[in-house]
């Protein structure tokens, strides 16, 4: 998840469409600590 939010790609996936714009405009600039927190939050969703 962190790789997708930071770079838009991971070993298993890549972002496209509106999510690509989110990465380009926003999440690529977040600190690693913030990305880790976001990933943890997403993993805990039901």
Short mmCIF file of the C-alpha atoms (twelve columns), coordinates in Angstrom:
data_MODEL
# 
_entry.id   MODEL 
# 
loop_
_atom_site.group_PDB 
_atom_site.id 
_atom_site.type_symbol 
_atom_site.label_atom_id 
_atom_site.label_alt_id 
_atom_site.label_comp_id 
_atom_site.label_asym_id 
_atom_site.label_seq_id 
_atom_site.Cartn_x 
_atom_site.Cartn_y 
_atom_site.Cartn_z 
_atom_site.pdbx_PDB_model_num 
ATOM 1  C CA . UNK A 1  0.000   0.000  0.000   1 
ATOM 2  C CA . UNK A 2  2.792   2.424  0.883   1 
ATOM 3  C CA . UNK A 3  4.490   1.846  -2.458  1 
ATOM 4  C CA . UNK A 4  1.249   2.476  -4.327  1 
ATOM 5  C CA . UNK A 5  0.642   5.713  -2.440  1 
ATOM 6  C CA . UNK A 6  4.242   6.903  -2.799  1 
ATOM 7  C CA . UNK A 7  5.140   5.791  -6.339  1 
ATOM 8  C CA . UNK A 8  1.907   4.671  -7.968  1 
ATOM 9  C CA . UNK A 9  3.270   1.158  -8.467  1 
ATOM 10 C CA . UNK A 10 3.950   -1.966 -6.452  1 
ATOM 11 C CA . UNK A 11 5.110   -5.462 -7.393  1 
ATOM 12 C CA . UNK A 12 1.478   -6.512 -7.861  1 
ATOM 13 C CA . UNK A 13 -0.356  -3.399 -9.097  1 
ATOM 14 C CA . UNK A 14 -0.245  0.129  -10.438 1 
ATOM 15 C CA . UNK A 15 -2.620  3.050  -10.079 1 
ATOM 16 C CA . UNK A 16 -4.603  4.463  -12.998 1 
ATOM 17 C CA . UNK A 17 -7.342  7.008  -13.551 1 
ATOM 18 C CA . UNK A 18 -8.285  9.296  -10.684 1 
ATOM 19 C CA . UNK A 19 -6.003  7.497  -8.241  1 
ATOM 20 C CA . UNK A 20 -2.993  8.282  -10.436 1 
ATOM 21 C CA . UNK A 21 -3.856  11.969 -10.085 1 
ATOM 22 C CA . UNK A 22 -4.034  11.559 -6.299  1 
ATOM 23 C CA . UNK A 23 -0.507  10.109 -6.264  1 
ATOM 24 C CA . UNK A 24 0.867   12.777 -8.623  1 
ATOM 25 C CA . UNK A 25 -0.746  15.690 -6.793  1 
ATOM 26 C CA . UNK A 26 -0.698  14.553 -3.204  1 
ATOM 27 C CA . UNK A 27 0.426   11.280 -1.697  1 
ATOM 28 C CA . UNK A 28 3.881   11.169 -3.316  1 
ATOM 29 C CA . UNK A 29 4.807   14.158 -1.145  1 
ATOM 30 C CA . UNK A 30 3.772   12.608 2.183   1 
ATOM 31 C CA . UNK A 31 6.363   11.506 4.714   1 
ATOM 32 C CA . UNK A 32 7.000   7.802  5.179   1 
ATOM 33 C CA . UNK A 33 5.434   8.058  8.624   1 
ATOM 34 C CA . UNK A 34 2.223   9.492  7.164   1 
ATOM 35 C CA . UNK A 35 2.150   6.856  4.425   1 
ATOM 36 C CA . UNK A 36 2.619   4.113  7.018   1 
ATOM 37 C CA . UNK A 37 -0.255  5.546  9.065   1 
ATOM 38 C CA . UNK A 38 -2.535  5.694  6.024   1 
ATOM 39 C CA . UNK A 39 -1.658  2.124  5.064   1 
ATOM 40 C CA . UNK A 40 -2.353  0.899  8.596   1 
ATOM 41 C CA . UNK A 41 -5.715  2.682  8.602   1 
ATOM 42 C CA . UNK A 42 -6.707  1.155  5.256   1 
ATOM 43 C CA . UNK A 43 -5.693  -2.335 6.402   1 
ATOM 44 C CA . UNK A 44 -7.928  -2.011 9.473   1 
ATOM 45 C CA . UNK A 45 -11.075 -1.131 7.526   1 
ATOM 46 C CA . UNK A 46 -13.695 -3.888 7.477   1 
# 
